[in-house]
PDB file of C-alpha atoms in Angstrom:
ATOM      1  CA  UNK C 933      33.433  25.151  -0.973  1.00  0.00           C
ATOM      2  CA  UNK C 934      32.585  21.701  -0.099  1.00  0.00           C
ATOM      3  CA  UNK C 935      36.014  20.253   0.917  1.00  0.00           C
ATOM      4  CA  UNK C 936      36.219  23.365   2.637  1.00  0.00           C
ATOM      5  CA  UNK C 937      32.763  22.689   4.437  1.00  0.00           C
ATOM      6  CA  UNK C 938      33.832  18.532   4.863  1.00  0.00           C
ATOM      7  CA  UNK C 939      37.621  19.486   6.336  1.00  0.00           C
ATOM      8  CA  UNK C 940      36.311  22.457   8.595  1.00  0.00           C
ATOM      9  CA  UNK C 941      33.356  20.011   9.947  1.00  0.00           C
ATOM     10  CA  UNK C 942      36.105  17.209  10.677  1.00  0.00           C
ATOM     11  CA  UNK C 943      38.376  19.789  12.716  1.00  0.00           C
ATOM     12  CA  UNK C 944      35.275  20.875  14.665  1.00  0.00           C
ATOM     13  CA  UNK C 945      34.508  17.148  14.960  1.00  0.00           C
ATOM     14  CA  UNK C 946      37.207  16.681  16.694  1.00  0.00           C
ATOM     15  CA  UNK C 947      37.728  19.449  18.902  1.00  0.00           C
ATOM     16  CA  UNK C 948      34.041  18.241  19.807  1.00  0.00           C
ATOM     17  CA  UNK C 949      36.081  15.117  21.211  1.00  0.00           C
ATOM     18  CA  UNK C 950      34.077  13.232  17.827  1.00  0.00           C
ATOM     19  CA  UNK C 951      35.789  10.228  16.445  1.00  0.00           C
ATOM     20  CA  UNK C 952      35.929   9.094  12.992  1.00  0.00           C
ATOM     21  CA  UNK C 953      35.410   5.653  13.715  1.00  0.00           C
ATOM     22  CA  UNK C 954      31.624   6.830  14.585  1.00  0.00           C
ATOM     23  CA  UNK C 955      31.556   8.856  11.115  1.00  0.00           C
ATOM     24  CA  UNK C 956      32.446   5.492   9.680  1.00  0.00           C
ATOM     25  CA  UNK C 957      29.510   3.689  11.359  1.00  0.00           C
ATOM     26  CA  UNK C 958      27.073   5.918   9.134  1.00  0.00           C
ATOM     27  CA  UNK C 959      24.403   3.655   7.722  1.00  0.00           C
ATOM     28  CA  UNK C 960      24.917   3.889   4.375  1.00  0.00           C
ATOM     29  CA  UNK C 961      23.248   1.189   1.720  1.00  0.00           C
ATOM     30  CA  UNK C 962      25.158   1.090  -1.601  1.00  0.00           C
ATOM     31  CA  UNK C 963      27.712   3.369  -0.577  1.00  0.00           C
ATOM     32  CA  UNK C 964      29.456   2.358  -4.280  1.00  0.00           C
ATOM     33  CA  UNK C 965      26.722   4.749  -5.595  1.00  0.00           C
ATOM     34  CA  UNK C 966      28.436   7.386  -4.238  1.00  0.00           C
ATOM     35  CA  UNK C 967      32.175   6.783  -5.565  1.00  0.00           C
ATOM     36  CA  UNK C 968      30.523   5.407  -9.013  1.00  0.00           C
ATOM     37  CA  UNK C 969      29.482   9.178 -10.454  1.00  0.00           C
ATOM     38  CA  UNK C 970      33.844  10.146 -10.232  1.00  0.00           C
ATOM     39  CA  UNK C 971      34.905   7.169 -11.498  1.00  0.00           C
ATOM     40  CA  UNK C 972      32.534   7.783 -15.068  1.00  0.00           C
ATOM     41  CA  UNK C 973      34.040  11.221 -14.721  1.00  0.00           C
ATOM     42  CA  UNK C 974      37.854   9.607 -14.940  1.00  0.00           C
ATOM     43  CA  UNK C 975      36.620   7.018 -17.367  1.00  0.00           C
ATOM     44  CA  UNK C 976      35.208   9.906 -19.613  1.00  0.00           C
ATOM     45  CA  UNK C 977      38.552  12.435 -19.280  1.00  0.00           C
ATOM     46  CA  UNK C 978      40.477   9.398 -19.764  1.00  0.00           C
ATOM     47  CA  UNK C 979      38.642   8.332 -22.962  1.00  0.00           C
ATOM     48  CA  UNK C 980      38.834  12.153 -24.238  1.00  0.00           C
ATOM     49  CA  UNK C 981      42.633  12.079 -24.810  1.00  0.00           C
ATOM     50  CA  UNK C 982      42.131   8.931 -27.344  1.00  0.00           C
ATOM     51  CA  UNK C 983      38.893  10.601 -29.167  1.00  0.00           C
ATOM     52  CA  UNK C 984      37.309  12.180 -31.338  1.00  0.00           C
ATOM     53  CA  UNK C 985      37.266  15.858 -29.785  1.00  0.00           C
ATOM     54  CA  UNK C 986      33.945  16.714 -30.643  1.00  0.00           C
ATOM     55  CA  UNK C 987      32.803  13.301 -29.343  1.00  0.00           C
ATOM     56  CA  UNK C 988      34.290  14.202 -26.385  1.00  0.00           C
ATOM     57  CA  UNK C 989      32.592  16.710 -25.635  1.00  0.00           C
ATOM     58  CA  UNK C 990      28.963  15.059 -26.573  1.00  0.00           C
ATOM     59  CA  UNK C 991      30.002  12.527 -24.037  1.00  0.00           C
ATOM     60  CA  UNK C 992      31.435  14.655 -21.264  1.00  0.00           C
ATOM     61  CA  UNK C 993      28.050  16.698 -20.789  1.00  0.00           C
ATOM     62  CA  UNK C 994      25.657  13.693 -21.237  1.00  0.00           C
ATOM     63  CA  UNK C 995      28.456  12.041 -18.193  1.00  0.00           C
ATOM     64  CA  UNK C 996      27.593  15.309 -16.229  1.00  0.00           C
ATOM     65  CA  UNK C 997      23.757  14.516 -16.717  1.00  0.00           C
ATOM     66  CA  UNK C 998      24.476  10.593 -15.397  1.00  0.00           C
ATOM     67  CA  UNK C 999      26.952  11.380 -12.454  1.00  0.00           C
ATOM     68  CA  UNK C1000      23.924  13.198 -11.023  1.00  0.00           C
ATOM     69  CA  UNK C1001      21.376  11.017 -11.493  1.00  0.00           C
ATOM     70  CA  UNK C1002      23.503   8.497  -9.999  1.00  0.00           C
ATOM     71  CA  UNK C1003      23.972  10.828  -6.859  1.00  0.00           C
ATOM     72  CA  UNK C1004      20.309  11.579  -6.583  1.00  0.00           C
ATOM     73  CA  UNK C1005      19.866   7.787  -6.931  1.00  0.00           C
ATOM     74  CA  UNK C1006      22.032   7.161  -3.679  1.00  0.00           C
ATOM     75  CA  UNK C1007      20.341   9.748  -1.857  1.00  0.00           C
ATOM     76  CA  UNK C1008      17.117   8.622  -2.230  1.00  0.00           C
ATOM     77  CA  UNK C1009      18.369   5.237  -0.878  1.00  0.00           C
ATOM     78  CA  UNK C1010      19.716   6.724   2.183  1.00  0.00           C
ATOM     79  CA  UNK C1011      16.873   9.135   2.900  1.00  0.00           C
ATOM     80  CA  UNK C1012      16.467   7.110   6.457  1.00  0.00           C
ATOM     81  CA  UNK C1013      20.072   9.242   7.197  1.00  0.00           C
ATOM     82  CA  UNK C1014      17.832  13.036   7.602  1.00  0.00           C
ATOM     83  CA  UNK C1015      20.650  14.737   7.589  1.00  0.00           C
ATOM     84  CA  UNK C1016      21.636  13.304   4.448  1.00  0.00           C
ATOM     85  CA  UNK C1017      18.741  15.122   3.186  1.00  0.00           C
ATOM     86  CA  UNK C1018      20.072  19.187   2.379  1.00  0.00           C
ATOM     87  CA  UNK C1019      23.083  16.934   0.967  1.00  0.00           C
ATOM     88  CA  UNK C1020      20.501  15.566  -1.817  1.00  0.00           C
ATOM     89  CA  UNK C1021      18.260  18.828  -1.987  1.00  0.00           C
ATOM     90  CA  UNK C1022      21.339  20.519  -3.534  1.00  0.00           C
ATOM     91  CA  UNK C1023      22.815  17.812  -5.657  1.00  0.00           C
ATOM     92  CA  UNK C1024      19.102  18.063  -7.392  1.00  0.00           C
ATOM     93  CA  UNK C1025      19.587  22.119  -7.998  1.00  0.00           C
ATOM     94  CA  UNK C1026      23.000  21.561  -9.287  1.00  0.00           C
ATOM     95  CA  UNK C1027      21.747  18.685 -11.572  1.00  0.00           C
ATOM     96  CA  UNK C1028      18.536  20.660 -13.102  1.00  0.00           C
ATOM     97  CA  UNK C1029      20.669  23.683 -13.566  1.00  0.00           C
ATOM     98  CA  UNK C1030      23.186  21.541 -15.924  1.00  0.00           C
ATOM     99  CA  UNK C1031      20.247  19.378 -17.212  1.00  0.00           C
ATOM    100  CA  UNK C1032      18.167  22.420 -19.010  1.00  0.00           C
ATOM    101  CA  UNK C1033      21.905  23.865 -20.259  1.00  0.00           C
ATOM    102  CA  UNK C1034      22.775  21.027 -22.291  1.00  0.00           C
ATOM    103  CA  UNK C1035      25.184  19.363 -19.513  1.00  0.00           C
ATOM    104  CA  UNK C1036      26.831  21.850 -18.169  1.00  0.00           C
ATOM    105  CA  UNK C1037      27.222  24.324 -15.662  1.00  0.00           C
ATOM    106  CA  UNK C1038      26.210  27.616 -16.406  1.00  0.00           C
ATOM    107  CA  UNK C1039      28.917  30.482 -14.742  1.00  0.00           C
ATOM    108  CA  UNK C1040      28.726  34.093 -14.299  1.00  0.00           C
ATOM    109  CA  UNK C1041      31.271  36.432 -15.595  1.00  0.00           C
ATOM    110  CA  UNK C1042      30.645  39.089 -12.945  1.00  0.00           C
ATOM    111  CA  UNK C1043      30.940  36.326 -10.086  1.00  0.00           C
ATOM    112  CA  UNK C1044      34.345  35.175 -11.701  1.00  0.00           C
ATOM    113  CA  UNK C1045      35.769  38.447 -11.614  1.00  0.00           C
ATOM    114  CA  UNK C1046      34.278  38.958  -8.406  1.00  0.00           C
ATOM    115  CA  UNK C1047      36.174  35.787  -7.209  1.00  0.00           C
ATOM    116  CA  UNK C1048      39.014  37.237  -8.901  1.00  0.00           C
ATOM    117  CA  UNK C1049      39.401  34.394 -11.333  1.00  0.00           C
ATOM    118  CA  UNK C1050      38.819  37.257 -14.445  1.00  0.00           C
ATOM    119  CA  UNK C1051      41.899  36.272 -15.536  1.00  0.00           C
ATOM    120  CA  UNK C1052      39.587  32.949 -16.864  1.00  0.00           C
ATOM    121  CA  UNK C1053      37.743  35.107 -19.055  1.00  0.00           C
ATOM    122  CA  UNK C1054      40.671  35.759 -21.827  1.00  0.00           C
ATOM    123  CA  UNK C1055      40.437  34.171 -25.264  1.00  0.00           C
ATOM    124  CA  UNK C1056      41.052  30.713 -25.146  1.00  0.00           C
ATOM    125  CA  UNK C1057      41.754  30.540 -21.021  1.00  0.00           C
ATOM    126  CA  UNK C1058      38.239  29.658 -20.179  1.00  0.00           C
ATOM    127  CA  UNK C1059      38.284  26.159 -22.130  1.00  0.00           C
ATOM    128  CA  UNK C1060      40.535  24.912 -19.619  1.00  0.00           C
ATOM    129  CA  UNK C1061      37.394  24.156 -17.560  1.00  0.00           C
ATOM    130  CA  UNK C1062      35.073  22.189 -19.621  1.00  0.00           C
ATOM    131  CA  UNK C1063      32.471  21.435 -17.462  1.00  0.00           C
ATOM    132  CA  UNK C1064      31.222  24.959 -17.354  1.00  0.00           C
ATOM    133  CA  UNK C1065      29.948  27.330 -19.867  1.00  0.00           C
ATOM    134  CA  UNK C1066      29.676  31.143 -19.811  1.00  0.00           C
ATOM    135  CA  UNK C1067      26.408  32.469 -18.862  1.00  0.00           C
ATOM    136  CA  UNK C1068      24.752  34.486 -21.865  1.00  0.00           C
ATOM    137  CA  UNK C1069      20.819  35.688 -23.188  1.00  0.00           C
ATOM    138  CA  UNK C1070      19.807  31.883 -23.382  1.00  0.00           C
ATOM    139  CA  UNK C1071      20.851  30.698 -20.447  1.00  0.00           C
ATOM    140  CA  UNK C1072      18.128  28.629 -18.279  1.00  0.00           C
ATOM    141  CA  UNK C1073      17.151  28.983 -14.518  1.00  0.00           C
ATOM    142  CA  UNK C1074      20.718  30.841 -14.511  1.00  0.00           C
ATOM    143  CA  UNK C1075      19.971  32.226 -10.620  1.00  0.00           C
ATOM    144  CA  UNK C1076      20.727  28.368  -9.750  1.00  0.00           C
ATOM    145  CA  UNK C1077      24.588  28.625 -12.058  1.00  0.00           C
ATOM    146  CA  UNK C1078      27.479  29.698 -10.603  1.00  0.00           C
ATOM    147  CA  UNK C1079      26.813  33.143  -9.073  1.00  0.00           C
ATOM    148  CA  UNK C1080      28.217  33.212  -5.721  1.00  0.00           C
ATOM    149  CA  UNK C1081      32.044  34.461  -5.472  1.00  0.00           C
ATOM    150  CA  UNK C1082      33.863  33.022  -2.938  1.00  0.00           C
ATOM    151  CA  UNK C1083      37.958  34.398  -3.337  1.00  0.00           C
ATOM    152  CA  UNK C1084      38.923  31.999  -1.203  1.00  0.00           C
ATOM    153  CA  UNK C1085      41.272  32.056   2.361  1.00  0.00           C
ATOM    154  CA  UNK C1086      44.386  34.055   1.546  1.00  0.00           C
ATOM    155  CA  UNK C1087      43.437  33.307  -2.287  1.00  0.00           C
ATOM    156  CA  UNK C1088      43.503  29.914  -2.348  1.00  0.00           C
ATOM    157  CA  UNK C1089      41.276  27.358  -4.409  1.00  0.00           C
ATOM    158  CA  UNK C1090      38.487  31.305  -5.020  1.00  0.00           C
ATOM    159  CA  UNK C1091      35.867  29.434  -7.089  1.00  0.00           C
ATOM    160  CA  UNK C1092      32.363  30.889  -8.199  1.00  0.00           C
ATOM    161  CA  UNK C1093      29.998  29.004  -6.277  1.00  0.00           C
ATOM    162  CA  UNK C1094      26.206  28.148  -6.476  1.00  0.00           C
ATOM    163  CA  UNK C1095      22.982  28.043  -4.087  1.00  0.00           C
ATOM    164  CA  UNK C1096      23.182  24.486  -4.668  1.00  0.00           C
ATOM    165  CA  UNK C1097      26.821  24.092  -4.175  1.00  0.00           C
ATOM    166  CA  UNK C1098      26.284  26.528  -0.852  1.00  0.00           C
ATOM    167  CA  UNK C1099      23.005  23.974  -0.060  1.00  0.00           C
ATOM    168  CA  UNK C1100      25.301  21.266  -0.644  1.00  0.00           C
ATOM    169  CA  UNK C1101      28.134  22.283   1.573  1.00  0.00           C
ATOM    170  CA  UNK C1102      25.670  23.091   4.683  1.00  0.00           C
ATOM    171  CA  UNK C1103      24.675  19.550   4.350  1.00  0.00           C
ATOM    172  CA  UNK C1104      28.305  18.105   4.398  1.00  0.00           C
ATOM    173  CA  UNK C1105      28.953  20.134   7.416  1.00  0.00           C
ATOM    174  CA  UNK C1106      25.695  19.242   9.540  1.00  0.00           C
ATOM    175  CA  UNK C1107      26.544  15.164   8.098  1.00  0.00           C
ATOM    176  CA  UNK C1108      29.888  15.183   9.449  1.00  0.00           C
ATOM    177  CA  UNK C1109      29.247  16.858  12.932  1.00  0.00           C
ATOM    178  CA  UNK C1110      26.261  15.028  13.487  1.00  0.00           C
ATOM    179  CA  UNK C1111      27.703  11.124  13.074  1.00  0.00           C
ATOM    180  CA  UNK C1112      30.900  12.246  14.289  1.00  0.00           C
ATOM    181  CA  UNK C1113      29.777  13.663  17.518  1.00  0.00           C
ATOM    182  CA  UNK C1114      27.137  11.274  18.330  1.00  0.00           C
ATOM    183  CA  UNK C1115      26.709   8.629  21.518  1.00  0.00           C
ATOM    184  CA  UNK C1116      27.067   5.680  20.608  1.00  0.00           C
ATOM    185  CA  UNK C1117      24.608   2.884  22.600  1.00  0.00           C
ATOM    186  CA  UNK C1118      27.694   2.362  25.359  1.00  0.00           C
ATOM    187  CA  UNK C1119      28.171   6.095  26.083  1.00  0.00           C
ATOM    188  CA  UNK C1120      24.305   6.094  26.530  1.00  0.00           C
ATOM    189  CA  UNK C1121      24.356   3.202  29.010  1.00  0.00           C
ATOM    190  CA  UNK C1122      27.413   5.023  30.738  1.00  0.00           C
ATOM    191  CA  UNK C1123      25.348   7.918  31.225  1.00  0.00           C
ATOM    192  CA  UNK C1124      22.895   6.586  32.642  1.00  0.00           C
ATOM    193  CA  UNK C1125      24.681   4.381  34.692  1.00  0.00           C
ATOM    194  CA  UNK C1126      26.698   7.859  36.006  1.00  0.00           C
ATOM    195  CA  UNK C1127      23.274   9.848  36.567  1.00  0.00           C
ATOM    196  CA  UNK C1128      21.518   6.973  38.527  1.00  0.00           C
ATOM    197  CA  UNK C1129      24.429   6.058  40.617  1.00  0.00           C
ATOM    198  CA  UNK C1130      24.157  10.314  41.507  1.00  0.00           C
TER     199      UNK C1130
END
């Protein structure tokens, strides 16, 4: 849903007449924050193929707990961008959701099936994705898991989505468009130039 929302924004950017280059100008301090959070997760997958499994595992859910503090870290240090500010707002649901369920996401069954990804929910298939865990009776603040199904255009990448993943993705969008389609100081002075010489 999010590389959905970032690749739809860019096309729109652009038949906007945006640029890039102007995306690129965003005023971003200690944009390494941002890349740091998927490098621990490669570091940690990595490590998991020379370990102990069960070690593994201990270490992959307290990396999902880190990755998003990191994130909320960077957004707090780029709260002068506003529009970063949905962005953080939905990194924080998806953190406290995996926080309170021991480091990982919690997923609906009916919103898999409903994605039609039910195919996930045969014996063994659903350990492919460790990051997530099956929703059940102890399950905390599970209305902020993975409920929403999204099947996906013509079936491709369907995933089972949540509010903050849907928060998080409305940010992206409104980012992208707004840096990418904004005047710079020269198209202001042009402007203004054009309207007094009127």
């Amino acid at each position: 849903m999010i590389l959905e929302a970032l690749i739809l924004s860019i096309i729109i950017g652009f038949i906007r007449k945006g640029s890039l280059y102007k995306l690129a100008l965003m005023p971003l301090k200690k944009w390494y924050l941002f890349i740091l959070p998927f490098l621990i997760g490669v570091a940690v997958v990595i490590g998991g193929q020379f370990g102990n499994p069960e070690n593994y595992i201990t270490y992959l859910r307290l990396a999902n707990v880190i990755q998003y503090v990191i994130f909320l870290y960077a957004i707090y240090v780029n709260l002068h961008i506003k529009e970063i500010i949905p962005i953080g707002a939905g990194i924080f649901l998806n953190g406290l959701v995996i926080a309170v369920n021991n480091g990982m996401m919690p997923v609906s069954e009916k919103a898999l099936r409903a994605a039609g990804l039910g195919y996930l929910l045969e014996p063994g298939k659903f350990d492919w994705n460790i990051r997530h865990v099956l929703m059940n009776e102890f399950t905390r603040l599970s209305f902020l898991g993975d409920i929403i199904p999204r099947p996906g255009i013509g079936k491709i990448m369907p995933e089972a989505a949540s509010i903050g993943d849907v928060i998080l993705a409305v940010g992206v969008f409104v980012l992208v468009q707004s840096f990418m389609c904004k005047s710079t100081d020269a198209e202001n002075d042009l402007n203004n130039k054009t309207m007094n010489e009127k």
